[in-house]
Amino acid sequence: GAVVSQHPSWVICKSGTSVKIECRSLDFQATTMFWYRQFPKQSLMLMATSNEGSKATYEQGVEKDKFLINHASLTLSTLTVTSAHPEDSSFYICSARAGDEQFFGPGTRLTVL
Amino acid sequence: GEDVEQSLFLSVREGDSSVINCTYTDSSSTYLYWYKQEPGAGLQLLTYIFSNMDMKQDQRLTVLLNKKDKHLSLRIADTQTGDSAIYFCAESIESSYKLIFGSGTRLLVRP
């Protein structure tokens, strides 16, 4: 089956630093990847849609200058949280579209001190 | 706007059937999905149904869709302790492939 990986699986950083999270589709090519955010005991909220070779489309209320998305190839999308603050601490999950299905990565837990 | 709602919690005894319900608002949804999330993990796609279908069965899982009432359900037969997890329903928004998730239902299976 289709496998999506994320790296790192968890990261702790100091306030004010930037953190990059990678999302890879391992055995298929994904023209579209999605980035979600999940707070504890809550649902997933779509942050942005990442299309290979073009700018990401951000959902309302998501700061594009804070959450930088790059979809450089058909198998890799990156999310960079710039100047992270404690309120950015969350579980970040990516998904990659294959036809009509979306396959999710295992998630990255970000803790900002 | 789009909205997907689920009950928050369900407790069943091992061996019984579980039924998790979901309602959605967007009548243009093309696909409806059920995902399973175990603690600290990502989402696992369990099954999905096309919006012009009313039922889909896959081993222990049965999905029922009432498009008129915008109601979706997931039935798990012979529920096992390993089925304990959070179950999310999601609808895909036509042509954009964006998924709108429900709040999740925490299923607890008692021995």
XYZ file of N, CA and C in Angstrom:
672
model
N 0.811 -1.198 0.000
C 0.000 0.000 0.000
C 0.848 1.253 0.000
N 0.200 2.385 -0.197
C 0.902 3.657 -0.248
C 1.404 4.051 1.138
N 2.650 4.455 1.203
C 3.268 4.814 2.479
C 3.753 6.255 2.434
N 3.434 6.968 3.502
C 3.885 8.358 3.649
C 4.702 8.448 4.930
N 5.865 9.037 4.831
C 6.705 9.181 6.022
C 6.846 10.658 6.372
N 7.133 10.893 7.633
C 7.417 12.251 8.097
C 8.695 12.223 8.918
N 9.424 13.323 8.811
C 10.647 13.418 9.590
C 10.846 14.851 10.054
N 11.134 15.115 11.315
C 11.298 14.105 12.364
C 9.946 13.656 12.921
N 9.945 12.657 13.750
C 8.700 12.215 14.373
C 8.376 13.087 15.584
N 9.410 13.651 16.184
C 9.171 14.613 17.246
C 10.358 15.570 17.310
N 10.073 16.779 17.740
C 11.117 17.793 17.844
C 10.785 18.765 18.965
N 11.817 19.122 19.715
C 11.705 20.139 20.764
C 12.623 21.283 20.367
N 12.118 22.491 20.387
C 12.968 23.625 20.008
C 12.718 24.806 20.935
N 13.639 25.741 20.878
C 13.495 26.952 21.685
C 12.625 27.966 20.955
N 11.956 28.782 21.713
C 11.125 29.841 21.146
C 11.977 30.761 20.282
N 11.479 31.091 19.107
C 12.204 31.974 18.195
C 12.971 31.255 17.105
N 13.163 29.968 17.239
C 13.879 29.215 16.211
C 12.896 28.708 15.171
N 13.451 28.199 14.052
C 12.623 27.650 12.974
C 12.800 26.138 12.912
N 11.755 25.474 12.544
C 11.760 24.012 12.476
C 11.215 23.562 11.132
N 11.921 22.632 10.490
C 11.468 22.108 9.199
C 10.983 20.676 9.377
N 9.816 20.393 8.826
C 9.242 19.049 8.866
C 9.112 18.555 7.431
N 9.574 17.330 7.186
C 9.508 16.746 5.847
C 8.395 15.718 5.739
N 7.776 15.695 4.590
C 6.738 14.714 4.291
C 7.083 14.061 2.958
N 7.217 12.743 2.968
C 7.607 12.026 1.749
C 6.612 10.920 1.414
N 6.274 10.824 0.145
C 5.524 9.666 -0.328
C 6.572 8.668 -0.811
N 6.577 7.473 -0.218
C 7.698 6.550 -0.422
C 7.562 5.703 -1.679
N 6.359 5.330 -2.036
C 6.220 4.399 -3.155
C 5.230 4.890 -4.198
N 4.974 6.188 -4.183
C 4.107 6.739 -5.210
C 4.415 8.231 -5.351
N 3.975 8.787 -6.448
C 4.171 10.212 -6.668
C 2.886 10.963 -6.314
N 3.056 12.054 -5.637
C 1.891 12.812 -5.165
C 1.988 14.251 -5.672
N 1.095 14.600 -6.583
C 1.090 15.980 -7.059
C 0.526 16.917 -5.995
N -0.270 16.358 -5.102
C -0.878 17.178 -4.051
C -0.612 16.563 -2.695
N -0.135 17.389 -1.786
C 0.024 16.986 -0.392
C -0.699 18.012 0.469
N -1.117 17.573 1.631
C -1.852 18.442 2.548
C -1.143 18.458 3.900
N -1.221 19.596 4.554
C -0.679 19.712 5.908
C -1.816 20.014 6.879
N -1.857 19.216 7.962
C -2.875 19.370 8.990
C -2.199 19.636 10.327
N -2.996 20.197 11.215
C -2.536 20.436 12.572
C -3.572 19.847 13.507
N -3.088 19.192 14.559
C -4.003 18.580 15.508
C -3.581 18.932 16.921
N -4.466 19.598 17.653
C -4.237 19.876 19.055
C -4.723 18.679 19.871
N -4.204 18.554 21.111
C -4.572 17.382 21.920
C -6.076 17.182 22.030
N -6.502 15.974 21.777
C -7.895 15.569 21.890
C -8.809 16.368 20.966
N -8.274 16.850 19.890
C -9.100 17.580 18.928
C -8.950 16.973 17.543
N -9.733 17.484 16.640
C -9.704 16.956 15.287
C -8.553 17.555 14.490
N -8.406 17.099 13.269
C -7.392 17.649 12.378
C -7.944 18.886 11.678
N -7.128 19.911 11.641
C -7.516 21.126 10.939
C -6.581 21.302 9.753
N -7.155 21.431 8.570
C -6.351 21.616 7.372
C -5.677 22.984 7.425
N -4.353 22.987 7.216
C -3.610 24.237 7.198
C -3.433 24.741 5.766
N -3.005 23.817 4.894
C -2.680 24.250 3.533
C -2.642 23.065 2.593
N -2.829 23.379 1.333
C -2.720 22.401 0.244
C -1.447 22.723 -0.517
N -0.619 21.696 -0.683
C 0.689 21.883 -1.310
C 0.692 21.195 -2.667
N 0.910 21.960 -3.717
C 0.936 21.411 -5.070
C 2.354 21.483 -5.614
N 2.807 20.389 -6.206
C 4.161 20.315 -6.726
C 4.395 21.378 -7.779
N 5.441 22.157 -7.581
C 5.831 23.153 -8.559
C 5.061 24.456 -8.502
N 4.188 24.606 -7.524
C 3.451 25.874 -7.425
C 3.308 26.275 -5.964
N 2.792 27.462 -5.762
C 2.646 27.951 -4.388
C 1.542 27.198 -3.662
N 1.736 27.079 -2.361
C 0.726 26.402 -1.544
C -0.507 27.283 -1.387
N -1.627 26.645 -1.182
C -2.883 27.344 -0.908
C -3.193 27.192 0.566
N -3.263 28.320 1.265
C -3.455 28.295 2.709
C -4.924 28.466 3.078
N -5.324 27.802 4.145
C -6.678 27.972 4.659
C -6.781 29.300 5.406
N -8.000 29.752 5.519
C -8.243 31.027 6.198
C -7.713 30.975 7.618
N -6.992 32.014 8.005
C -6.476 32.098 9.361
C -5.090 31.506 9.543
N -4.536 30.871 8.521
C -3.193 30.296 8.614
C -2.207 31.280 7.993
N -1.191 31.663 8.758
C -0.234 32.662 8.279
C 0.782 32.025 7.345
N 0.771 32.427 6.098
C 1.667 31.813 5.117
C 3.120 32.175 5.356
N 3.367 33.328 5.981
C 4.750 33.714 6.238
C 5.310 32.992 7.456
N 4.440 32.443 8.256
C 4.887 31.722 9.442
C 5.063 30.228 9.137
N 4.166 29.715 8.333
C 4.198 28.294 7.971
C 4.554 28.201 6.482
N 5.856 28.065 6.228
C 6.344 28.041 4.852
C 6.280 26.625 4.302
N 5.662 26.489 3.145
C 5.515 25.175 2.525
C 6.213 25.175 1.184
N 7.011 24.120 0.973
C 7.720 23.934 -0.284
C 7.454 22.528 -0.791
N 7.015 22.425 -2.027
C 6.712 21.111 -2.617
C 7.609 20.972 -3.846
N 8.868 20.634 -3.558
C 9.898 20.701 -4.595
C 9.860 19.543 -5.582
N 9.312 18.428 -5.166
C 9.280 17.273 -6.060
C 7.981 16.515 -5.849
N 7.757 15.503 -6.665
C 6.510 14.743 -6.576
C 6.466 13.817 -5.370
N 7.553 13.745 -4.614
C 7.566 12.861 -3.457
C 7.925 13.582 -2.161
N 8.109 14.889 -2.207
C 8.558 15.599 -1.006
C 7.883 16.956 -0.863
N 7.317 17.174 0.317
C 6.823 18.497 0.697
C 7.400 18.813 2.066
N 7.773 20.067 2.283
C 8.293 20.459 3.584
C 7.466 21.595 4.166
N 7.326 21.548 5.486
C 6.659 22.603 6.239
C 7.685 23.183 7.196
N 7.928 24.478 7.104
C 8.848 25.142 8.017
C 8.057 26.082 8.912
N 8.149 25.834 10.212
C 7.522 26.717 11.189
C 8.577 27.756 11.560
N 8.362 28.980 11.148
C 9.361 30.028 11.379
C 9.089 30.753 12.687
N 10.166 31.138 13.362
C 10.075 31.864 14.618
C 9.007 31.229 15.517
N 9.255 29.976 15.828
C 8.256 29.205 16.574
C 8.030 29.767 17.973
N 6.794 29.676 18.428
C 6.409 30.090 19.771
C 5.677 28.941 20.454
N 5.572 28.978 21.772
C 4.909 27.863 22.475
C 3.516 27.532 21.943
N 2.790 28.535 21.457
C 1.438 28.260 20.947
C 1.462 27.482 19.633
N 2.654 27.351 19.024
C 2.780 26.535 17.808
C 2.961 25.055 18.137
N 3.140 24.750 19.414
C 3.288 23.358 19.819
C 2.034 22.592 19.429
N 2.230 21.508 18.705
C 1.079 20.767 18.191
C 1.574 19.489 17.517
N 0.641 18.735 17.012
C 0.940 17.534 16.226
C 0.657 17.905 14.778
N 1.681 17.830 13.939
C 1.529 18.209 12.542
C 1.518 16.939 11.696
N 0.494 16.800 10.886
C 0.323 15.589 10.077
C 0.203 15.992 8.611
N 0.916 15.280 7.754
C 0.781 15.526 6.324
C 0.045 14.359 5.678
N -0.511 14.612 4.527
C -1.107 13.535 3.740
C -0.743 13.749 2.284
N -0.753 12.663 1.534
C -0.446 12.717 0.115
C -1.590 12.075 -0.649
N -1.991 12.746 -1.710
C -3.128 12.239 -2.483
C -2.660 11.276 -3.566
N -3.354 10.127 -3.627
C -3.122 9.160 -4.698
C -4.494 8.825 -5.256
N -4.812 9.416 -6.386
C -6.153 9.222 -6.940
C -7.187 9.855 -6.031
N -8.175 9.062 -5.629
C -9.227 9.575 -4.751
C -8.950 9.297 -3.277
N -7.796 8.752 -2.982
C -7.474 8.441 -1.587
C -6.393 9.373 -1.077
N -6.422 9.586 0.233
C -5.343 10.326 0.882
C -4.696 9.414 1.901
N -3.377 9.395 1.874
C -2.626 8.577 2.812
C -1.841 9.495 3.737
N -1.932 9.192 5.015
C -1.388 10.090 6.016
C -0.037 9.629 6.531
N 0.789 10.611 6.847
C 2.024 10.322 7.527
C 1.783 10.046 9.001
N 2.798 9.604 9.723
C 2.653 9.256 11.143
C 2.603 10.474 12.055
N 2.862 11.659 11.512
C 2.782 12.864 12.324
C 4.119 13.274 12.923
N 4.218 14.553 13.217
C 5.393 15.123 13.894
C 4.911 15.928 15.085
N 5.400 15.552 16.243
C 5.007 16.304 17.449
C 6.028 17.405 17.694
N 5.573 18.636 17.635
C 6.442 19.800 17.862
C 6.158 20.383 19.236
N 7.212 20.538 20.021
C 7.108 21.201 21.322
C 8.055 22.388 21.321
N 7.504 23.565 21.545
C 8.294 24.791 21.564
C 8.396 25.267 23.009
N 9.623 25.375 23.500
C 9.829 25.753 24.905
C 9.894 27.263 25.069
N -20.873 26.958 5.738
C -19.643 26.231 5.422
C -19.776 24.767 5.739
N -18.688 24.054 5.478
C -18.730 22.618 5.712
C -18.612 22.324 7.204
N -19.325 21.305 7.652
C -19.270 20.917 9.047
C -19.516 19.430 9.130
N -18.717 18.762 9.962
C -18.858 17.324 10.152
C -18.925 17.077 11.647
N -19.928 16.338 12.085
C -20.110 16.128 13.515
C -20.149 14.643 13.860
N -19.584 14.339 15.013
C -19.587 12.974 15.518
C -19.835 12.998 17.016
N -20.351 11.893 17.548
C -20.425 11.764 18.996
C -19.010 11.531 19.512
N -18.755 11.946 20.738
C -17.382 11.977 21.229
C -16.873 10.645 21.749
N -17.776 9.820 22.257
C -17.303 8.643 22.980
C -18.262 7.477 22.796
N -17.680 6.265 22.698
C -18.486 5.052 22.610
C -17.747 3.950 23.351
N -18.471 3.231 24.198
C -17.880 2.116 24.929
C -18.673 0.854 24.617
N -17.980 -0.214 24.230
C -18.653 -1.479 23.926
C -17.876 -2.620 24.565
N -18.548 -3.750 24.668
C -17.899 -4.936 25.207
C -17.261 -5.715 24.056
N -16.144 -6.337 24.335
C -15.446 -7.136 23.328
C -16.388 -8.187 22.758
N -16.401 -8.282 21.421
C -17.274 -9.248 20.764
C -18.573 -8.648 20.275
N -18.982 -7.519 20.870
C -20.196 -6.843 20.409
C -19.893 -6.047 19.140
N -20.961 -5.527 18.539
C -20.780 -4.631 17.384
C -20.707 -3.192 17.868
N -19.941 -2.398 17.158
C -19.842 -0.959 17.441
C -20.427 -0.212 16.260
N -21.158 0.839 16.551
C -21.677 1.697 15.476
C -21.296 3.134 15.798
N -20.534 3.713 14.923
C -20.091 5.099 15.084
C -20.795 5.939 14.030
N -21.409 7.027 14.470
C -22.221 7.848 13.584
C -21.570 9.184 13.267
N -21.956 9.713 12.127
C -21.368 10.969 11.644
C -22.416 11.692 10.798
N -22.502 12.998 10.957
C -23.361 13.791 10.075
C -22.520 14.868 9.410
N -22.891 15.210 8.202
C -22.139 16.218 7.465
C -23.119 17.172 6.819
N -22.610 18.295 6.345
C -23.514 19.324 5.826
C -23.364 19.581 4.336
N -22.194 19.256 3.772
C -21.932 19.644 2.391
C -22.505 18.608 1.436
N -23.531 18.966 0.711
C -24.189 18.001 -0.173
C -23.370 17.714 -1.426
N -22.296 18.494 -1.644
C -21.482 18.251 -2.835
C -20.309 17.315 -2.555
N -20.282 16.739 -1.349
C -19.197 15.802 -1.029
C -19.175 14.670 -2.032
N -17.974 14.315 -2.471
C -17.858 13.226 -3.434
C -17.547 11.908 -2.754
N -16.649 11.938 -1.800
C -16.310 10.744 -1.044
C -16.417 11.030 0.444
N -16.735 9.980 1.198
C -16.751 10.067 2.663
C -15.855 8.963 3.189
N -15.056 9.316 4.173
C -13.997 8.432 4.631
C -14.129 8.122 6.121
N -13.582 6.990 6.488
C -13.385 6.662 7.909
C -11.907 6.386 8.136
N -11.349 7.100 9.129
C -9.962 6.924 9.506
C -9.893 6.492 10.961
N -8.821 5.760 11.284
C -8.571 5.312 12.660
C -7.258 5.933 13.126
N -7.254 6.457 14.346
C -6.034 7.030 14.903
C -5.766 6.414 16.271
N -4.608 5.775 16.393
C -4.201 5.240 17.684
C -3.352 6.295 18.392
N -3.196 6.197 19.711
C -2.506 7.249 20.469
C -1.132 7.593 19.903
N -0.895 8.879 19.692
C 0.401 9.355 19.237
C 0.763 8.981 17.818
N -0.196 8.517 17.051
C 0.092 8.051 15.689
C -0.684 8.855 14.660
N -0.332 8.643 13.400
C -1.048 9.281 12.318
C -2.367 8.590 12.058
N -2.960 8.882 10.920
C -4.267 8.330 10.603
C -4.152 7.159 9.639
N -4.932 6.151 9.902
C -4.980 4.975 9.037
C -6.325 4.958 8.315
N -6.282 4.938 6.989
C -7.525 4.874 6.226
C -8.156 3.494 6.407
N -9.390 3.485 6.894
C -10.094 2.217 7.082
C -10.905 1.847 5.851
N -11.695 2.799 5.406
C -12.565 2.554 4.275
C -13.133 3.879 3.791
N -13.710 3.867 2.609
C -14.370 5.065 2.122
C -15.513 4.653 1.216
N -16.421 5.581 1.000
C -17.597 5.294 0.196
C -17.845 6.454 -0.747
N -18.179 6.136 -1.960
C -18.517 7.160 -2.927
C -19.916 7.656 -2.631
N -20.167 8.913 -2.889
C -21.414 9.530 -2.443
C -22.660 8.997 -3.151
N -22.495 8.242 -4.236
C -23.687 7.701 -4.895
C -23.982 6.262 -4.455
N -23.240 5.800 -3.465
C -23.474 4.467 -2.909
C -24.228 4.617 -1.593
N -24.892 3.547 -1.154
C -25.525 3.633 0.152
C -24.960 2.625 1.144
N -24.149 1.695 0.666
C -23.548 0.749 1.583
C -22.249 0.201 0.994
N -21.324 -0.070 1.896
C -20.086 -0.728 1.477
C -19.635 -1.615 2.615
N -19.279 -2.859 2.276
C -18.821 -3.784 3.311
C -17.403 -4.230 2.996
N -16.593 -4.270 4.044
C -15.206 -4.685 3.890
C -14.818 -5.439 5.138
N -14.897 -6.763 5.073
C -14.605 -7.658 6.197
C -15.476 -7.274 7.393
N -14.884 -6.850 8.507
C -15.700 -6.545 9.687
C -16.353 -5.174 9.636
N -16.018 -4.398 8.626
C -16.502 -3.023 8.552
C -17.661 -2.898 7.572
N -18.702 -2.194 8.005
C -19.824 -1.879 7.124
C -20.079 -0.383 7.210
N -20.097 0.270 6.067
C -20.386 1.696 6.011
C -21.773 1.876 5.412
N -22.595 2.659 6.086
C -23.913 3.001 5.568
C -23.974 4.498 5.329
N -24.507 4.878 4.186
C -24.632 6.299 3.849
C -26.074 6.622 3.515
N -26.642 7.576 4.234
C -27.963 8.106 3.946
C -27.750 9.518 3.429
N -27.742 9.641 2.107
C -27.395 10.926 1.512
C -28.474 11.972 1.763
N -29.714 11.517 1.834
C -30.826 12.452 2.059
C -30.674 13.139 3.406
N -30.322 12.342 4.431
C -30.165 12.886 5.776
C -28.729 13.326 6.058
N -27.828 13.116 5.103
C -26.402 13.426 5.275
C -25.866 12.736 6.523
N -26.117 11.455 6.600
C -25.729 10.660 7.756
C -24.886 9.487 7.293
N -23.772 9.306 7.963
C -22.820 8.237 7.652
C -22.580 7.432 8.918
N -22.484 6.125 8.788
C -22.165 5.320 9.965
C -21.131 4.258 9.614
N -20.385 3.879 10.648
C -19.396 2.807 10.523
C -19.744 1.742 11.548
N -19.983 0.546 11.073
C -20.266 -0.568 11.973
C -19.059 -1.500 11.982
N -18.586 -1.808 13.180
C -17.487 -2.754 13.342
C -18.072 -4.002 13.993
N -18.038 -5.097 13.278
C -18.560 -6.354 13.823
C -17.498 -7.017 14.690
N -17.970 -7.755 15.717
C -17.049 -8.515 16.569
C -15.883 -7.634 17.031
N -16.223 -6.541 17.703
C -15.217 -5.553 18.097
C -14.179 -6.178 19.029
N -12.927 -5.876 18.765
C -11.816 -6.400 19.544
C -11.136 -5.281 20.330
N -10.345 -5.655 21.348
C -9.658 -4.626 22.143
C -8.712 -3.803 21.272
N -8.165 -4.420 20.234
C -7.282 -3.701 19.325
C -7.998 -2.655 18.479
N -9.324 -2.661 18.527
C -10.094 -1.640 17.805
C -10.215 -0.352 18.609
N -9.803 -0.382 19.877
C -9.864 0.832 20.697
C -8.978 1.904 20.072
N -9.558 3.040 19.768
C -8.846 4.114 19.069
C -9.822 5.270 18.897
N -9.363 6.297 18.214
C -10.260 7.389 17.833
C -10.588 7.218 16.355
N -11.845 7.335 16.030
C -12.306 7.155 14.656
C -12.812 8.494 14.125
N -12.272 8.886 12.990
C -12.665 10.148 12.366
C -13.413 9.869 11.068
N -14.534 10.529 10.899
C -15.116 10.549 9.568
C -14.669 11.841 8.891
N -14.631 11.815 7.579
C -14.195 12.992 6.832
C -14.916 13.028 5.496
N -15.208 14.218 5.048
C -15.794 14.371 3.719
C -14.800 15.109 2.828
N -14.787 14.720 1.574
C -13.917 15.408 0.631
C -14.749 16.439 -0.114
N -14.168 17.587 -0.284
C -14.854 18.683 -0.948
C -14.606 18.562 -2.446
N -15.697 18.563 -3.194
C -15.635 18.301 -4.623
C -14.558 19.109 -5.324
N -13.774 18.463 -6.107
C -12.733 18.999 -7.000
C -11.481 19.499 -6.279
N -11.551 19.715 -4.984
C -10.355 20.227 -4.309
C -9.596 19.130 -3.575
N -10.256 18.003 -3.331
C -9.690 16.885 -2.574
C -9.367 17.255 -1.142
N -9.771 18.428 -0.680
C -9.567 18.757 0.732
C -10.484 17.885 1.572
N -9.997 17.507 2.731
C -10.805 16.720 3.665
C -11.222 17.584 4.845
N -12.489 17.485 5.186
C -13.000 18.134 6.380
C -13.307 17.019 7.381
N -12.681 17.112 8.534
C -12.782 16.040 9.518
C -13.825 16.332 10.580
N -14.438 15.285 11.067
C -15.260 15.379 12.262
C -14.369 15.462 13.489
N -14.996 15.598 14.635
C -14.258 15.785 15.884
C -13.643 14.487 16.400
N -14.048 13.376 15.828
C -13.509 12.089 16.266
C -14.355 11.453 17.353
N -14.493 10.139 17.281
C -15.204 9.352 18.296
C -14.201 8.418 18.949
N -14.085 8.544 20.245
C -13.164 7.660 20.976
C -13.897 6.368 21.289
N -13.409 5.260 20.734
C -14.011 3.953 20.975
C -13.200 3.222 22.026
N -13.872 2.801 23.071
C -13.237 2.007 24.122
C -13.870 0.631 24.117
N -13.049 -0.399 23.970
C -13.547 -1.770 23.959
C -13.177 -2.423 25.287
N -14.180 -2.829 26.041
C -13.966 -3.425 27.360
C -13.837 -4.933 27.212
N -12.887 -5.530 27.944
C -12.720 -6.990 27.849
C -13.956 -7.738 28.344
